[in-house]
Amino acid sequence: MGKVVVVVGAQWGDEGKGKVVDLLTERAAAVARFQGGHNAGHTLVIGGEKTILSLIPSGVLRERVHCFIGNGVVVSLAKLLEEADMLAARGVPVFERLTVSPKCPLVLPSHAAIDRARESASGARKIGTTGRGIGPAYEDKAARRAVRVGDLLAPAHFESRLREQLDYHNFLLERYLRQQPVDFAATLAECLAQAERIRPLVGDVTRGLRDIRAAGGSVLMEGAQGTLLDVDHGTYPFVTSSNTVAGYAAVGTGLGARDIDEVLGIVKAYTTRVGAGPFPTELDDEAGRHLARVGQEFGAVTGRPRRTGWFDAVAMAESIANNGVTALCVTKLDVLDGLARVKICVRYGDDGAPVYEELPGWQASTVGERALAELPGAARAYLARLEEICGVPVTIVSTGPDRDQTIVSRHPFD
């Protein structure tokens, strides 16, 4: 039976999961996305060429790897086809490598309209969503009124379901949010045109994953966002609309919880956050500006600047427990190059302020290093201290954006 490894962001997202998933799929037969929507961007750099994906799993660039979008994902047909066409234009046979669950709820133009209108009306109380309709789509799923990918395969049925949903959405838009309604006929025509292209991709994700495992193939589960944005376990209400923790990999694909063998937590060597909400170790000084500048901390999907701060081991302890993390991958170690001192938050004081442990920085470059022994001594000491504080082994270290700029001391599929 093939092994199942779940890759999760263990901070507020943007930890570099896309690169890690792409790297690890050299040993996988399948990659499955299990939650979120096109509000999450995964950036891959291979041979200096950058690819940004938000819906299609990061493993799509690997030959002999099949990609799945599980039932836990909310799907924008327009975005899915945009990504597929971009990949196909570059010679990637994406339509041969991808299966989409018929149980995925659709993200419609009306969802995005509601999302943007709510954020605009909230003023200073806004959550900081991407405005792409992900939250409203999950609301409809929970309220059992969602239109799903499988509904597209029966046009008359789909038309009836879409009319019911848009009647409700337009009531909200016009009567409550004072916005223009979304045109039903235009939405129907757009969705039916997209359905003809999507139809060959629709399939039984759960059975596909089970068959691959039964044949001895390993599966990589890919999450979006990060643990601290989980709707249950994150910094509520400044969270995303889905469960981002590893346990949801089972729910979002249909595999059993006992099928999960390893959980790899991805963490930056420091911390970042996009949007509103608490951030105890946030920096507003030269060190913070260094992290933002050298780390090029801008959202892959939105382009929004990310807030930066020191590594928060207190939040990390919760994240490790929530996910059942078995190993850590530390990314962007090279961003700390050149700092005189580096800090780790080890506890919060009585006033809630972070209490730091300081370690020596390093002046030598770590960019592109591929062995721990080649790192500066202070960099190795920093990683060892993270490992000690977190109580989980650091088995992968990223030293640059490219696939090959990585140190792997233990592969999760070993």
CSV table of C-alpha atoms in Angstrom, one decimal, residues 76-395:
chain,number,residue,atom,x,y,z
A,76,SER,CA,-14.0,28.7,-9.9
A,77,LEU,CA,-14.4,27.3,-13.4
A,78,ALA,CA,-13.0,30.4,-15.0
A,79,LYS,CA,-9.9,30.3,-12.9
A,80,LEU,CA,-9.4,26.6,-13.3
A,81,LEU,CA,-9.6,26.9,-17.1
A,82,GLU,CA,-7.4,29.9,-17.1
A,83,GLU,CA,-4.7,28.0,-15.2
A,84,ALA,CA,-5.2,24.9,-17.4
A,85,ASP,CA,-4.8,27.0,-20.6
A,86,MET,CA,-1.7,28.7,-19.3
A,87,LEU,CA,-0.1,25.3,-18.5
A,88,ALA,CA,-1.2,23.8,-21.8
A,89,ALA,CA,0.4,26.7,-23.7
A,90,ARG,CA,3.7,25.8,-22.0
A,91,GLY,CA,3.4,22.2,-23.1
A,92,VAL,CA,2.1,20.8,-19.9
A,93,PRO,CA,-0.6,18.1,-20.7
A,94,VAL,CA,-2.8,19.3,-17.8
A,95,PHE,CA,-6.0,17.8,-19.2
A,96,GLU,CA,-4.4,14.4,-19.1
A,97,ARG,CA,-3.1,14.8,-15.6
A,98,LEU,CA,-6.0,16.3,-13.7
A,99,THR,CA,-9.2,14.9,-12.1
A,100,VAL,CA,-11.8,17.1,-10.4
A,101,SER,CA,-14.4,15.8,-7.9
A,102,PRO,CA,-18.0,16.3,-8.9
A,103,LYS,CA,-18.7,17.1,-5.3
A,104,CYS,CA,-16.7,20.4,-5.4
A,105,PRO,CA,-19.0,23.5,-4.9
A,106,LEU,CA,-18.7,26.1,-7.6
A,107,VAL,CA,-17.5,29.7,-6.9
A,108,LEU,CA,-19.8,31.9,-9.0
A,109,PRO,CA,-19.5,35.5,-10.0
A,110,SER,CA,-22.2,36.3,-7.5
A,111,HIS,CA,-20.1,34.9,-4.7
A,112,ALA,CA,-17.3,37.3,-5.5
A,113,ALA,CA,-19.8,40.2,-5.7
A,114,ILE,CA,-21.1,39.4,-2.3
A,115,ASP,CA,-17.6,39.0,-0.9
A,116,ARG,CA,-16.4,42.3,-2.2
A,117,ALA,CA,-19.6,44.2,-1.1
A,118,ARG,CA,-19.4,42.8,2.4
A,119,GLU,CA,-15.7,43.8,2.8
A,120,SER,CA,-16.5,47.3,1.5
A,121,ALA,CA,-19.4,47.7,3.9
A,122,SER,CA,-17.3,46.4,6.9
A,123,GLY,CA,-14.9,49.4,6.9
A,124,ALA,CA,-12.4,49.1,9.7
A,125,ARG,CA,-13.9,45.7,10.8
A,126,LYS,CA,-13.1,44.0,7.5
A,127,ILE,CA,-11.5,40.6,7.6
A,128,GLY,CA,-9.0,41.2,4.8
A,129,THR,CA,-10.4,38.6,2.4
A,130,THR,CA,-9.1,38.3,-1.2
A,131,GLY,CA,-12.6,39.2,-2.5
A,132,ARG,CA,-12.8,36.2,-4.7
A,133,GLY,CA,-16.0,34.7,-3.3
A,134,ILE,CA,-14.5,31.8,-1.3
A,135,GLY,CA,-16.2,32.6,2.0
A,136,PRO,CA,-19.7,32.9,0.4
A,137,ALA,CA,-19.2,29.7,-1.6
A,138,TYR,CA,-18.4,27.8,1.7
A,139,GLU,CA,-21.5,29.4,3.3
A,140,ASP,CA,-23.7,28.0,0.5
A,141,LYS,CA,-22.0,24.6,0.9
A,142,ALA,CA,-22.8,24.5,4.7
A,143,ALA,CA,-26.4,25.8,4.0
A,144,ARG,CA,-26.9,23.0,1.5
A,145,ARG,CA,-27.7,25.3,-1.4
A,146,ALA,CA,-24.4,25.1,-3.3
A,147,VAL,CA,-24.3,24.3,-7.0
A,148,ARG,CA,-21.6,21.7,-7.5
A,149,VAL,CA,-19.4,20.5,-10.3
A,150,GLY,CA,-21.4,17.4,-10.9
A,151,ASP,CA,-24.6,19.5,-11.4
A,152,LEU,CA,-23.0,20.9,-14.6
A,153,LEU,CA,-23.3,17.4,-16.2
A,154,ALA,CA,-27.1,17.7,-16.3
A,155,PRO,CA,-27.8,21.1,-17.9
A,156,ALA,CA,-31.5,21.3,-17.2
A,157,HIS,CA,-30.9,20.4,-13.5
A,158,PHE,CA,-28.0,22.8,-13.4
A,159,GLU,CA,-30.2,25.7,-14.7
A,160,SER,CA,-32.8,25.1,-12.0
A,161,ARG,CA,-30.2,24.9,-9.2
A,162,LEU,CA,-28.4,28.0,-10.5
A,163,ARG,CA,-31.6,30.0,-10.7
A,164,GLU,CA,-32.4,29.2,-7.0
A,165,GLN,CA,-28.9,30.2,-6.0
A,166,LEU,CA,-28.8,33.5,-7.9
A,167,ASP,CA,-32.3,34.4,-6.7
A,168,TYR,CA,-30.9,34.2,-3.2
A,169,HIS,CA,-27.6,36.0,-4.0
A,170,ASN,CA,-29.3,38.8,-5.8
A,171,PHE,CA,-31.7,39.3,-2.9
A,172,LEU,CA,-28.7,39.8,-0.7
A,173,LEU,CA,-26.9,42.1,-3.2
A,174,GLU,CA,-29.9,44.3,-3.9
A,175,ARG,CA,-31.8,44.5,-0.7
A,176,TYR,CA,-29.1,44.2,1.9
A,177,LEU,CA,-25.8,45.2,0.4
A,178,ARG,CA,-27.3,47.8,-2.0
A,179,GLN,CA,-25.4,46.5,-5.0
A,180,GLN,CA,-26.3,45.6,-8.6
A,181,PRO,CA,-27.6,42.1,-9.2
A,182,VAL,CA,-25.7,39.4,-11.2
A,183,ASP,CA,-27.3,38.6,-14.5
A,184,PHE,CA,-28.8,35.0,-14.5
A,185,ALA,CA,-28.8,34.4,-18.3
A,186,ALA,CA,-25.1,35.6,-18.7
A,187,THR,CA,-24.0,33.4,-15.8
A,188,LEU,CA,-25.9,30.4,-17.1
A,189,ALA,CA,-24.4,30.7,-20.6
A,190,GLU,CA,-20.9,31.2,-19.2
A,191,CYS,CA,-21.2,28.1,-16.9
A,192,LEU,CA,-22.6,25.9,-19.6
A,193,ALA,CA,-19.8,26.8,-22.0
A,194,GLN,CA,-17.2,26.1,-19.3
A,195,ALA,CA,-19.0,22.8,-18.5
A,196,GLU,CA,-18.2,21.4,-21.9
A,197,ARG,CA,-14.5,21.9,-21.3
A,198,ILE,CA,-14.6,20.6,-17.7
A,199,ARG,CA,-16.6,17.5,-18.4
A,200,PRO,CA,-13.6,15.3,-19.3
A,201,LEU,CA,-11.9,16.2,-16.0
A,202,VAL,CA,-14.7,15.2,-13.7
A,203,GLY,CA,-14.2,11.9,-11.9
A,204,ASP,CA,-14.2,9.9,-8.7
A,205,VAL,CA,-11.3,11.4,-6.7
A,206,THR,CA,-11.7,9.1,-3.7
A,207,ARG,CA,-11.6,5.9,-5.9
A,208,GLY,CA,-8.8,7.3,-7.9
A,209,LEU,CA,-6.6,7.8,-4.8
A,210,ARG,CA,-7.5,4.4,-3.4
A,211,ASP,CA,-6.6,2.7,-6.6
A,212,ILE,CA,-3.2,4.4,-6.8
A,213,ARG,CA,-2.4,3.5,-3.2
A,214,ALA,CA,-3.6,-0.1,-3.7
A,215,ALA,CA,-1.2,-0.3,-6.7
A,216,GLY,CA,1.7,0.8,-4.4
A,217,GLY,CA,1.8,4.5,-5.4
A,218,SER,CA,2.3,7.2,-2.8
A,219,VAL,CA,0.1,10.2,-2.5
A,220,LEU,CA,0.9,13.8,-1.5
A,221,MET,CA,-1.9,15.8,0.0
A,222,GLU,CA,-1.6,19.6,-0.6
A,223,GLY,CA,-3.3,22.2,1.6
A,224,ALA,CA,-3.8,25.9,1.0
A,225,GLN,CA,-3.4,28.8,3.4
A,226,GLY,CA,-2.0,28.0,6.8
A,227,THR,CA,-3.0,26.5,10.1
A,228,LEU,CA,-3.4,29.8,11.9
A,229,LEU,CA,-6.0,30.7,9.3
A,230,ASP,CA,-8.1,27.5,10.0
A,231,VAL,CA,-11.8,28.4,10.6
A,232,ASP,CA,-11.8,26.5,13.9
A,233,HIS,CA,-8.2,26.6,15.1
A,234,GLY,CA,-7.0,29.9,13.7
A,235,THR,CA,-7.1,33.5,14.9
A,236,TYR,CA,-10.9,33.7,14.5
A,237,PRO,CA,-12.6,35.8,13.0
A,238,PHE,CA,-9.5,36.7,11.0
A,239,VAL,CA,-9.3,33.3,9.3
A,240,THR,CA,-10.2,31.7,6.0
A,241,SER,CA,-13.5,29.8,5.4
A,242,SER,CA,-12.3,26.2,5.5
A,243,ASN,CA,-10.3,23.9,7.7
A,244,THR,CA,-6.6,24.1,6.8
A,245,VAL,CA,-5.3,21.5,9.3
A,246,ALA,CA,-4.0,18.1,8.2
A,247,GLY,CA,-7.0,16.2,9.5
A,248,TYR,CA,-9.2,17.8,6.8
A,249,ALA,CA,-7.1,16.0,4.1
A,250,ALA,CA,-9.2,12.9,4.8
A,251,VAL,CA,-12.5,14.8,4.8
A,252,GLY,CA,-11.6,16.8,1.7
A,253,THR,CA,-10.7,13.8,-0.4
A,254,GLY,CA,-12.7,10.9,1.0
A,255,LEU,CA,-9.8,8.9,2.3
A,256,GLY,CA,-9.8,7.7,5.9
A,257,ALA,CA,-8.0,9.5,8.7
A,258,ARG,CA,-6.0,6.3,9.4
A,259,ASP,CA,-4.6,6.5,5.8
A,260,ILE,CA,-2.4,9.4,6.7
A,261,ASP,CA,1.2,8.3,7.4
A,262,GLU,CA,3.1,11.6,7.7
A,263,VAL,CA,2.4,15.3,8.3
A,264,LEU,CA,5.0,17.7,7.0
A,265,GLY,CA,4.6,21.2,8.5
A,266,ILE,CA,6.0,24.0,6.3
A,267,VAL,CA,7.3,27.0,8.2
A,268,LYS,CA,9.3,30.1,7.2
A,269,ALA,CA,12.5,30.8,9.1
A,270,TYR,CA,10.5,33.9,10.3
A,271,THR,CA,6.8,34.7,10.2
A,272,THR,CA,4.5,36.6,7.8
A,273,ARG,CA,0.9,37.3,7.5
A,274,VAL,CA,-1.4,38.8,4.9
A,275,GLY,CA,-4.5,40.8,5.8
A,276,ALA,CA,-5.9,41.8,9.1
A,277,GLY,CA,-5.7,40.1,12.5
A,278,PRO,CA,-3.4,39.5,15.4
A,279,PHE,CA,0.3,39.1,14.8
A,280,PRO,CA,2.3,39.0,18.1
A,281,THR,CA,5.8,39.1,16.6
A,282,GLU,CA,5.1,41.7,13.9
A,283,LEU,CA,8.1,44.0,13.2
A,284,ASP,CA,8.0,47.7,12.2
A,285,ASP,CA,11.8,48.3,12.1
A,286,GLU,CA,14.8,47.7,9.9
A,287,ALA,CA,14.8,44.0,10.6
A,288,GLY,CA,11.1,43.8,9.4
A,289,ARG,CA,11.9,45.8,6.3
A,290,HIS,CA,14.9,43.5,5.6
A,291,LEU,CA,12.6,40.4,5.8
A,292,ALA,CA,10.0,42.0,3.5
A,293,ARG,CA,12.6,43.3,1.0
A,294,VAL,CA,14.9,40.3,0.8
A,295,GLY,CA,12.0,37.8,1.1
A,296,GLN,CA,10.0,39.6,-1.6
A,297,GLU,CA,7.0,39.4,0.7
A,298,PHE,CA,4.0,40.0,-1.6
A,299,GLY,CA,1.0,37.7,-2.0
A,300,ALA,CA,1.3,35.4,-5.0
A,301,VAL,CA,-2.4,35.8,-5.9
A,302,THR,CA,-3.2,39.4,-4.7
A,303,GLY,CA,0.1,41.1,-4.7
A,304,ARG,CA,-0.7,42.5,-1.3
A,305,PRO,CA,2.4,43.2,0.9
A,306,ARG,CA,2.8,40.7,3.7
A,307,ARG,CA,3.4,41.7,7.3
A,308,THR,CA,6.7,40.3,8.7
A,309,GLY,CA,7.9,39.2,12.1
A,310,TRP,CA,10.2,36.9,14.0
A,311,PHE,CA,9.6,33.2,14.3
A,312,ASP,CA,6.8,32.5,16.8
A,313,ALA,CA,7.4,29.2,18.6
A,314,VAL,CA,4.3,29.7,20.9
A,315,ALA,CA,1.9,29.7,17.9
A,316,MET,CA,4.0,26.9,16.3
A,317,ALA,CA,3.4,24.6,19.3
A,318,GLU,CA,-0.3,24.9,18.8
A,319,SER,CA,0.0,24.3,15.1
A,320,ILE,CA,2.1,21.2,15.6
A,321,ALA,CA,-0.5,19.8,18.0
A,322,ASN,CA,-3.4,20.7,15.8
A,323,ASN,CA,-1.9,19.0,12.8
A,324,GLY,CA,-0.1,16.1,14.4
A,325,VAL,CA,3.1,17.3,12.6
A,326,THR,CA,5.8,14.6,12.3
A,327,ALA,CA,8.5,16.8,10.7
A,328,LEU,CA,9.2,20.4,9.7
A,329,CYS,CA,10.4,22.0,6.5
A,330,VAL,CA,12.0,25.4,7.1
A,331,THR,CA,11.8,27.7,4.1
A,332,LYS,CA,13.5,31.0,3.2
A,333,LEU,CA,16.4,30.5,5.5
A,334,ASP,CA,18.4,32.6,3.1
A,335,VAL,CA,16.3,35.6,3.8
A,336,LEU,CA,17.9,35.9,7.3
A,337,ASP,CA,21.4,36.2,5.7
A,338,GLY,CA,23.1,39.3,6.7
A,339,LEU,CA,21.2,40.0,10.0
A,340,ALA,CA,23.5,40.6,13.0
A,341,ARG,CA,21.0,39.0,15.4
A,342,VAL,CA,18.0,36.7,14.9
A,343,LYS,CA,15.1,36.2,17.4
A,344,ILE,CA,12.7,33.4,18.3
A,345,CYS,CA,9.6,34.2,20.4
A,346,VAL,CA,9.6,31.5,23.1
A,347,ARG,CA,6.6,32.7,25.3
A,348,TYR,CA,4.2,35.6,25.8
A,349,GLY,CA,4.5,37.8,28.8
A,350,ASP,CA,1.7,38.6,31.2
A,351,ASP,CA,0.8,41.5,29.0
A,352,GLY,CA,0.7,39.3,25.9
A,353,ALA,CA,3.9,40.8,24.5
A,354,PRO,CA,6.3,38.3,22.9
A,355,VAL,CA,9.4,37.3,24.9
A,356,TYR,CA,12.4,36.6,22.7
A,357,GLU,CA,15.5,34.5,22.7
A,358,GLU,CA,18.3,36.0,20.7
A,359,LEU,CA,20.8,34.1,18.7
A,360,PRO,CA,23.8,35.3,16.6
A,361,GLY,CA,23.1,36.0,12.9
A,362,TRP,CA,25.3,35.1,10.0
A,363,GLN,CA,26.9,37.2,7.3
A,364,ALA,CA,27.8,34.4,4.8
A,365,SER,CA,25.2,33.5,2.1
A,366,THR,CA,23.1,30.4,2.4
A,367,VAL,CA,21.5,30.8,-1.0
A,368,GLY,CA,21.4,27.6,-3.0
A,369,GLU,CA,23.2,25.4,-0.4
A,370,ARG,CA,22.2,21.7,-0.6
A,371,ALA,CA,23.8,20.2,2.5
A,372,LEU,CA,23.6,21.2,6.2
A,373,ALA,CA,27.4,21.0,6.6
A,374,GLU,CA,27.7,23.8,4.0
A,375,LEU,CA,25.6,26.3,6.0
A,376,PRO,CA,27.3,28.9,8.3
A,377,GLY,CA,27.6,27.6,11.9
A,378,ALA,CA,25.2,30.2,13.2
A,379,ALA,CA,22.6,29.1,10.6
A,380,ARG,CA,22.9,25.5,11.7
A,381,ALA,CA,22.6,26.6,15.4
A,382,TYR,CA,19.4,28.5,14.5
A,383,LEU,CA,17.9,25.5,12.9
A,384,ALA,CA,18.9,23.2,15.8
A,385,ARG,CA,17.3,25.6,18.2
A,386,LEU,CA,14.1,25.7,16.2
A,387,GLU,CA,14.1,21.9,16.2
A,388,GLU,CA,14.7,21.8,20.0
A,389,ILE,CA,12.0,24.3,20.9
A,390,CYS,CA,9.4,22.8,18.5
A,391,GLY,CA,10.2,19.2,19.6
A,392,VAL,CA,9.9,18.1,15.9
A,393,PRO,CA,12.8,17.2,13.6
A,394,VAL,CA,13.7,19.7,10.8
A,395,THR,CA,14.1,17.4,7.8
